[in-house]
Amino acid sequence: MYTQSFSVQDAPGLKAVDSAAAEDPKLMEQFQARIDADGRIEPQEWMPEAYRKTLIRQISQHAHSEIVGMLPEGNWILRAPSLKRKCILIAKVQDEGGHGLYLYSAAETLGTSRAEMLEALHSGKAKYSSIFNYPTLNWADIGVIGWLVDGAAIMNQIPLCRCSYGPYARAMVRVCKEESFHQRQGYEALLTMMKGSKEQRDMVQDAVNRWWWKCLAMFGPSDADSLHSSQGMKWGIKRISNDDLRQKFIDATVPQANVLGITLPDPKLKWNEARGHYDHGEIDWKEFWETVNGNGPCNKERLATRVKAHKDGQWVRDAAMAYAKKQEQRRMKEAA
Ligand SMILES: [Fe+2]
Ligand SMILES: [Fe+2]
């Protein structure tokens, strides 16, 4: 979901992406030819510094989004309405932790460390997807997050399976398969609620009203206003523009909303026969930037929870390191 990094800069203090001008023109030419031929760039190969830094920023923002994304839903594990829903939600939240793991590992192949990336997240320098700075008010929010937030994530992430950087592209193949389960479990939870009482149907409608516009904003600003978008396209990191992805998401979601029996909160949402797409109303970018810049309803809470989780997990990391050391010593002794 989480490719807003083309549009959203990390806070000052993280290294800016350099221009490609200083690189060896011959190497640059070979690099570009490889990408133009739909080849993959692997960690041990030459790459321009700006490409490396762009990817570190994008993949680490993506990884941060996965693990911060565990928090709003994790809040509901103890309050899930049945054992079945609890099992599904635990599995989903655990998947998101796994996505973070693959992505941090992919970013590490570019020469950054897990500790550096987490430090950037915990100090507030690095961004994560702003969608996770909104509260989950009731159980319907959990269904809507699966259906719409994970649904938007899939739209964004499927093209990343063809990203020019090999480790990122390969990580995304598995991530996308799991995201597809996330989307379906959310939709199925909502279908069940829509077959229930009037109160349950009202809860679903209310949650959709609160999340719809935020999900559309997840694709990032219009391409004309998106920093780095065209360079990302040239380098095969970004394959489809923000606006085109948003349109694909809307076109796929409207029929699902109809089956569900809810109304999407946009009076301008209308099928345009000539374009072969749905037209839609204006997104409130002011709210998006406010949230990105730290002033959303849950920014501080999410970051504080994440920092606390990291601190509370110190003993687990220490234990894992001590165990690895012991194993290593045993191997050395056996080999001696
Ligand atoms: Fe995920
Ligand atoms: Fe997901």
Short mmCIF file of C-alpha atoms and ligand atoms in Angstrom, two decimals:
data_model
loop_
_atom_site.label_atom_id
_atom_site.label_comp_id
_atom_site.label_asym_id
_atom_site.label_seq_id
_atom_site.Cartn_x
_atom_site.Cartn_y
_atom_site.Cartn_z
CA MET A 1 0.00 0.00 0.00
CA TYR A 2 2.23 1.60 0.57
CA THR A 3 4.01 3.21 -2.28
CA GLN A 4 3.22 6.76 -1.26
CA SER A 5 7.00 7.22 -0.98
CA PHE A 6 7.10 8.58 -4.51
CA SER A 7 4.87 11.36 -3.35
CA VAL A 8 5.83 11.66 0.29
CA GLN A 9 9.31 12.60 1.40
CA ASP A 10 10.71 11.36 4.66
CA ALA A 11 11.42 14.10 7.17
CA PRO A 12 14.57 16.21 6.82
CA GLY A 13 17.57 14.46 8.30
CA LEU A 14 17.28 11.40 6.07
CA LYS A 15 19.56 11.59 3.05
CA ALA A 16 18.03 13.17 0.00
CA VAL A 17 18.04 11.26 -3.28
CA ASP A 18 20.94 12.51 -5.40
CA SER A 19 20.60 13.28 -9.05
CA ALA A 20 21.90 10.63 -11.42
CA ALA A 21 24.16 13.20 -13.09
CA ALA A 22 27.34 12.19 -11.24
CA GLU A 23 27.23 8.53 -12.37
CA ASP A 24 29.40 6.95 -15.09
CA PRO A 25 27.43 7.47 -18.34
CA LYS A 26 28.45 4.09 -19.77
CA LEU A 27 27.31 2.18 -16.71
CA MET A 28 24.13 4.25 -16.61
CA GLU A 29 23.41 3.36 -20.21
CA GLN A 30 23.85 -0.38 -19.58
CA PHE A 31 21.72 -0.15 -16.45
CA GLN A 32 18.90 1.63 -18.27
CA ALA A 33 19.08 -0.79 -21.20
CA ARG A 34 18.67 -3.70 -18.78
CA ILE A 35 15.60 -2.10 -17.26
CA ASP A 36 14.14 -1.20 -20.64
CA ALA A 37 14.49 -4.87 -21.65
CA ASP A 38 12.48 -5.78 -18.51
CA GLY A 39 15.54 -7.32 -16.82
CA ARG A 40 15.98 -7.46 -13.03
CA ILE A 41 18.69 -5.72 -11.04
CA GLU A 42 20.21 -7.91 -8.31
CA PRO A 43 21.95 -6.75 -5.10
CA GLN A 44 25.52 -7.54 -6.18
CA GLU A 45 25.19 -5.60 -9.44
CA TRP A 46 26.07 -2.01 -10.22
CA MET A 47 23.25 0.48 -9.78
CA PRO A 48 23.11 4.27 -9.62
CA GLU A 49 23.24 5.67 -6.11
CA ALA A 50 19.94 7.49 -6.61
CA TYR A 51 18.24 4.21 -7.63
CA ARG A 52 19.60 2.54 -4.50
CA LYS A 53 18.46 5.36 -2.25
CA THR A 54 15.03 5.60 -3.87
CA LEU A 55 14.52 1.88 -3.29
CA ILE A 56 15.74 2.02 0.30
CA ARG A 57 13.27 4.82 0.95
CA GLN A 58 10.39 3.06 -0.78
CA ILE A 59 10.98 -0.45 0.57
CA SER A 60 11.60 0.76 4.13
CA GLN A 61 8.47 2.98 4.05
CA HIS A 62 6.61 -0.06 2.79
CA ALA A 63 8.04 -2.26 5.58
CA HIS A 64 7.17 0.37 8.21
CA SER A 65 3.62 0.49 6.85
CA GLU A 66 3.28 -3.27 7.24
CA ILE A 67 4.29 -3.32 10.88
CA VAL A 68 2.48 -0.12 11.90
CA GLY A 69 -0.52 -1.53 10.02
CA MET A 70 -0.59 -4.37 12.56
CA LEU A 71 -1.55 -1.92 15.32
CA PRO A 72 -5.08 -0.71 14.45
CA GLU A 73 -6.22 -4.29 13.79
CA GLY A 74 -4.23 -5.80 16.65
CA ASN A 75 -6.43 -3.68 18.91
CA TRP A 76 -9.38 -5.87 17.92
CA ILE A 77 -7.92 -9.35 18.43
CA LEU A 78 -9.21 -9.52 22.00
CA ARG A 79 -12.57 -8.11 20.98
CA ALA A 80 -13.27 -10.26 17.90
CA PRO A 81 -16.91 -11.41 17.97
CA SER A 82 -16.22 -15.16 17.59
CA LEU A 83 -13.42 -17.72 17.76
CA LYS A 84 -13.46 -17.99 13.95
CA ARG A 85 -13.05 -14.22 13.48
CA LYS A 86 -10.35 -14.11 16.13
CA CYS A 87 -8.34 -16.86 14.35
CA ILE A 88 -8.68 -15.09 11.00
CA LEU A 89 -7.64 -11.75 12.46
CA ILE A 90 -4.63 -13.21 14.28
CA ALA A 91 -3.53 -14.87 11.02
CA LYS A 92 -3.91 -11.61 9.10
CA VAL A 93 -2.04 -9.48 11.63
CA GLN A 94 0.71 -12.10 11.72
CA ASP A 95 0.92 -11.99 7.90
CA GLU A 96 1.50 -8.23 8.08
CA GLY A 97 4.41 -8.84 10.46
CA GLY A 98 5.78 -11.33 7.92
CA HIS A 99 5.43 -8.75 5.13
CA GLY A 100 7.48 -6.34 7.23
CA LEU A 101 10.12 -9.04 7.63
CA TYR A 102 10.43 -9.79 3.88
CA LEU A 103 10.58 -6.09 3.10
CA TYR A 104 13.16 -5.16 5.74
CA SER A 105 15.24 -8.06 4.42
CA ALA A 106 14.86 -6.82 0.83
CA ALA A 107 15.92 -3.31 1.91
CA GLU A 108 18.95 -4.72 3.75
CA THR A 109 20.28 -6.10 0.45
CA LEU A 110 20.71 -2.46 -0.62
CA GLY A 111 23.18 -1.72 2.16
CA THR A 112 21.05 -0.38 4.99
CA SER A 113 20.51 -2.18 8.30
CA ARG A 114 17.36 -3.18 10.17
CA ALA A 115 18.51 -1.11 13.15
CA GLU A 116 18.95 2.02 11.00
CA MET A 117 15.53 1.63 9.42
CA LEU A 118 13.79 1.07 12.74
CA GLU A 119 15.60 4.00 14.28
CA ALA A 120 14.31 6.21 11.44
CA LEU A 121 10.76 4.95 12.06
CA HIS A 122 10.89 5.28 15.84
CA SER A 123 12.40 8.75 15.79
CA GLY A 124 9.63 9.93 13.45
CA LYS A 125 12.01 10.66 10.54
CA ALA A 126 10.66 7.91 8.28
CA LYS A 127 7.10 7.86 7.05
CA TYR A 128 4.62 5.02 6.81
CA SER A 129 1.27 4.86 5.06
CA SER A 130 -0.95 7.56 6.55
CA ILE A 131 -4.01 5.27 6.44
CA PHE A 132 -2.88 3.71 9.72
CA ASN A 133 -3.20 6.99 11.57
CA TYR A 134 -6.98 6.65 11.76
CA PRO A 135 -8.81 4.86 14.57
CA THR A 136 -10.71 1.56 14.29
CA LEU A 137 -13.93 2.42 16.10
CA ASN A 138 -15.93 -0.78 15.82
CA TRP A 139 -15.83 -4.32 14.44
CA ALA A 140 -17.09 -3.20 11.02
CA ASP A 141 -13.88 -1.17 10.67
CA ILE A 142 -11.93 -4.43 10.69
CA GLY A 143 -14.00 -5.76 7.78
CA VAL A 144 -13.69 -2.48 5.91
CA ILE A 145 -9.92 -2.36 6.41
CA GLY A 146 -9.63 -5.83 4.88
CA TRP A 147 -11.94 -5.03 1.99
CA LEU A 148 -10.82 -1.49 1.15
CA VAL A 149 -7.38 -0.90 2.70
CA ASP A 150 -5.97 -4.29 1.76
CA GLY A 151 -7.89 -4.05 -1.52
CA ALA A 152 -6.16 -0.77 -2.32
CA ALA A 153 -2.86 -2.31 -1.22
CA ILE A 154 -3.30 -5.14 -3.74
CA MET A 155 -3.91 -2.66 -6.59
CA ASN A 156 -0.75 -0.83 -5.61
CA GLN A 157 1.35 -3.89 -5.01
CA ILE A 158 0.58 -6.18 -7.96
CA PRO A 159 2.62 -3.97 -10.34
CA LEU A 160 5.48 -4.14 -7.81
CA CYS A 161 5.80 -7.89 -8.52
CA ARG A 162 7.39 -6.65 -11.79
CA CYS A 163 9.60 -4.07 -10.08
CA SER A 164 13.08 -3.84 -11.62
CA TYR A 165 14.78 -4.64 -8.30
CA GLY A 166 14.79 -8.45 -7.96
CA PRO A 167 14.52 -8.93 -4.17
CA TYR A 168 11.64 -6.43 -3.90
CA ALA A 169 9.77 -7.96 -6.84
CA ARG A 170 10.12 -11.48 -5.43
CA ALA A 171 9.01 -10.44 -1.94
CA MET A 172 5.91 -8.85 -3.46
CA VAL A 173 4.74 -12.08 -5.12
CA ARG A 174 4.13 -13.72 -1.75
CA VAL A 175 2.87 -10.51 -0.16
CA CYS A 176 0.22 -10.15 -2.89
CA LYS A 177 -1.05 -13.70 -2.41
CA GLU A 178 -1.52 -13.02 1.29
CA GLU A 179 -3.09 -9.61 0.66
CA SER A 180 -5.68 -11.32 -1.48
CA PHE A 181 -6.73 -13.43 1.53
CA HIS A 182 -6.85 -10.24 3.63
CA GLN A 183 -9.16 -8.56 1.16
CA ARG A 184 -11.49 -11.54 0.95
CA GLN A 185 -11.72 -12.13 4.68
CA GLY A 186 -12.70 -8.46 5.14
CA TYR A 187 -15.35 -8.60 2.44
CA GLU A 188 -16.74 -11.86 3.81
CA ALA A 189 -16.95 -10.40 7.34
CA LEU A 190 -18.93 -7.46 5.94
CA LEU A 191 -21.25 -9.72 3.92
CA THR A 192 -22.03 -11.58 7.14
CA MET A 193 -22.78 -8.33 8.97
CA MET A 194 -25.00 -7.13 6.11
CA LYS A 195 -27.13 -10.28 6.55
CA GLY A 196 -27.52 -9.45 10.25
CA SER A 197 -29.50 -6.80 12.14
CA LYS A 198 -30.18 -3.20 11.09
CA GLU A 199 -27.59 -2.08 13.67
CA GLN A 200 -24.98 -4.28 12.03
CA ARG A 201 -25.81 -2.94 8.56
CA ASP A 202 -25.61 0.62 9.91
CA MET A 203 -22.20 -0.14 11.41
CA VAL A 204 -20.92 -1.32 8.02
CA GLN A 205 -22.26 1.78 6.25
CA ASP A 206 -20.76 4.05 8.89
CA ALA A 207 -17.34 2.38 8.61
CA VAL A 208 -17.43 2.60 4.80
CA ASN A 209 -18.33 6.30 5.05
CA ARG A 210 -15.32 6.94 7.27
CA TRP A 211 -12.77 4.90 5.27
CA TRP A 212 -13.70 5.39 1.60
CA TRP A 213 -12.01 8.72 0.92
CA LYS A 214 -8.98 7.83 3.00
CA CYS A 215 -8.52 4.69 0.89
CA LEU A 216 -8.68 6.71 -2.33
CA ALA A 217 -5.99 9.02 -0.93
CA MET A 218 -3.76 5.98 -0.28
CA PHE A 219 -2.79 5.97 -3.96
CA GLY A 220 -1.07 9.29 -3.46
CA PRO A 221 -1.61 12.68 -5.07
CA SER A 222 -2.42 13.13 -8.71
CA ASP A 223 0.58 12.25 -10.90
CA ALA A 224 1.12 15.86 -11.86
CA ASP A 225 1.77 16.65 -8.16
CA SER A 226 3.74 13.52 -7.31
CA LEU A 227 7.45 13.97 -6.71
CA HIS A 228 9.71 11.33 -8.29
CA SER A 229 6.88 9.55 -10.11
CA SER A 230 8.39 9.88 -13.57
CA GLN A 231 11.88 8.82 -12.44
CA GLY A 232 10.33 5.83 -10.69
CA MET A 233 8.59 4.88 -13.94
CA LYS A 234 11.81 5.22 -15.95
CA TRP A 235 13.61 2.94 -13.51
CA GLY A 236 10.90 0.30 -13.55
CA ILE A 237 10.14 0.76 -9.87
CA LYS A 238 6.74 2.25 -10.48
CA ARG A 239 4.78 0.76 -13.37
CA ILE A 240 1.34 2.39 -13.22
CA SER A 241 0.52 5.99 -12.28
CA ASN A 242 -1.26 6.95 -9.04
CA ASP A 243 -4.36 8.14 -10.88
CA ASP A 244 -4.61 5.01 -13.03
CA LEU A 245 -4.27 2.75 -9.98
CA ARG A 246 -6.92 4.75 -8.13
CA GLN A 247 -9.26 4.44 -11.12
CA LYS A 248 -8.70 0.67 -11.30
CA PHE A 249 -9.50 0.41 -7.60
CA ILE A 250 -12.71 2.42 -7.93
CA ASP A 251 -13.85 0.47 -10.99
CA ALA A 252 -13.26 -2.84 -9.20
CA THR A 253 -14.84 -1.74 -5.91
CA VAL A 254 -18.14 -0.17 -7.00
CA PRO A 255 -19.68 -3.51 -8.14
CA GLN A 256 -18.53 -5.10 -4.85
CA ALA A 257 -20.23 -2.29 -2.92
CA ASN A 258 -23.43 -2.99 -4.86
CA VAL A 259 -23.35 -6.70 -3.98
CA LEU A 260 -22.77 -5.74 -0.36
CA GLY A 261 -25.72 -3.35 -0.44
CA ILE A 262 -23.93 -0.26 0.85
CA THR A 263 -23.59 3.21 -0.63
CA LEU A 264 -20.17 4.70 -1.33
CA PRO A 265 -20.11 8.24 0.13
CA ASP A 266 -19.51 10.14 -3.10
CA PRO A 267 -22.47 11.80 -4.83
CA LYS A 268 -20.33 12.31 -7.94
CA LEU A 269 -19.56 8.62 -8.32
CA LYS A 270 -21.10 7.72 -11.67
CA TRP A 271 -20.36 5.36 -14.57
CA ASN A 272 -19.00 7.27 -17.54
CA GLU A 273 -19.90 5.34 -20.66
CA ALA A 274 -17.53 7.31 -22.90
CA ARG A 275 -14.50 6.78 -20.66
CA GLY A 276 -15.45 3.25 -19.68
CA HIS A 277 -14.70 4.15 -16.05
CA TYR A 278 -16.43 5.56 -12.98
CA ASP A 279 -16.14 9.32 -12.47
CA HIS A 280 -15.59 10.40 -8.89
CA GLY A 281 -15.50 13.48 -6.67
CA GLU A 282 -12.52 15.45 -5.37
CA ILE A 283 -10.25 14.01 -2.69
CA ASP A 284 -9.48 16.22 0.31
CA TRP A 285 -5.68 16.44 -0.03
CA LYS A 286 -5.45 18.90 2.82
CA GLU A 287 -6.49 16.16 5.22
CA PHE A 288 -4.07 13.71 3.60
CA TRP A 289 -1.08 16.06 4.03
CA GLU A 290 -2.12 16.97 7.59
CA THR A 291 -2.04 13.27 8.49
CA VAL A 292 1.19 12.59 6.60
CA ASN A 293 2.77 15.48 8.46
CA GLY A 294 1.98 14.00 11.84
CA ASN A 295 -1.35 15.61 12.70
CA GLY A 296 -3.78 12.75 12.05
CA PRO A 297 -5.94 11.45 14.89
CA CYS A 298 -3.61 8.56 15.86
CA ASN A 299 -0.08 9.47 14.65
CA LYS A 300 1.36 9.93 18.13
CA GLU A 301 -0.41 6.93 19.59
CA ARG A 302 0.75 4.60 16.78
CA LEU A 303 4.35 5.67 17.07
CA ALA A 304 4.34 5.40 20.86
CA THR A 305 2.83 1.89 20.68
CA ARG A 306 5.45 0.84 18.12
CA VAL A 307 8.34 2.18 20.18
CA LYS A 308 7.00 0.46 23.29
CA ALA A 309 6.57 -2.85 21.41
CA HIS A 310 10.17 -2.58 20.23
CA LYS A 311 11.46 -1.91 23.75
CA ASP A 312 9.31 -4.66 25.27
CA GLY A 313 10.72 -7.07 22.67
CA GLN A 314 14.35 -6.41 23.61
CA TRP A 315 14.55 -9.57 25.74
CA VAL A 316 13.33 -11.68 22.80
CA ARG A 317 16.08 -10.27 20.56
CA ASP A 318 18.65 -10.76 23.33
CA ALA A 319 17.52 -14.36 23.84
CA ALA A 320 17.66 -15.07 20.09
CA MET A 321 21.18 -13.63 19.88
CA ALA A 322 22.34 -15.59 22.95
CA TYR A 323 20.91 -18.79 21.47
CA ALA A 324 22.57 -18.17 18.09
CA LYS A 325 25.88 -17.54 19.86
CA LYS A 326 25.56 -20.76 21.84
CA GLN A 327 24.78 -22.74 18.68
CA GLU A 328 27.76 -21.19 16.93
CA GLN A 329 30.06 -22.07 19.84
CA ARG A 330 28.78 -25.65 19.80
CA ARG A 331 29.43 -25.92 16.06
CA MET A 332 32.97 -24.55 16.49
CA LYS A 333 33.64 -27.07 19.27
CA GLU A 334 32.39 -29.97 17.17
CA ALA A 335 34.47 -28.83 14.22
CA ALA A 336 37.64 -28.51 16.35
FE FE B 1 0.59 -6.52 4.14
FE FE B 2 -2.75 -6.99 4.34
#
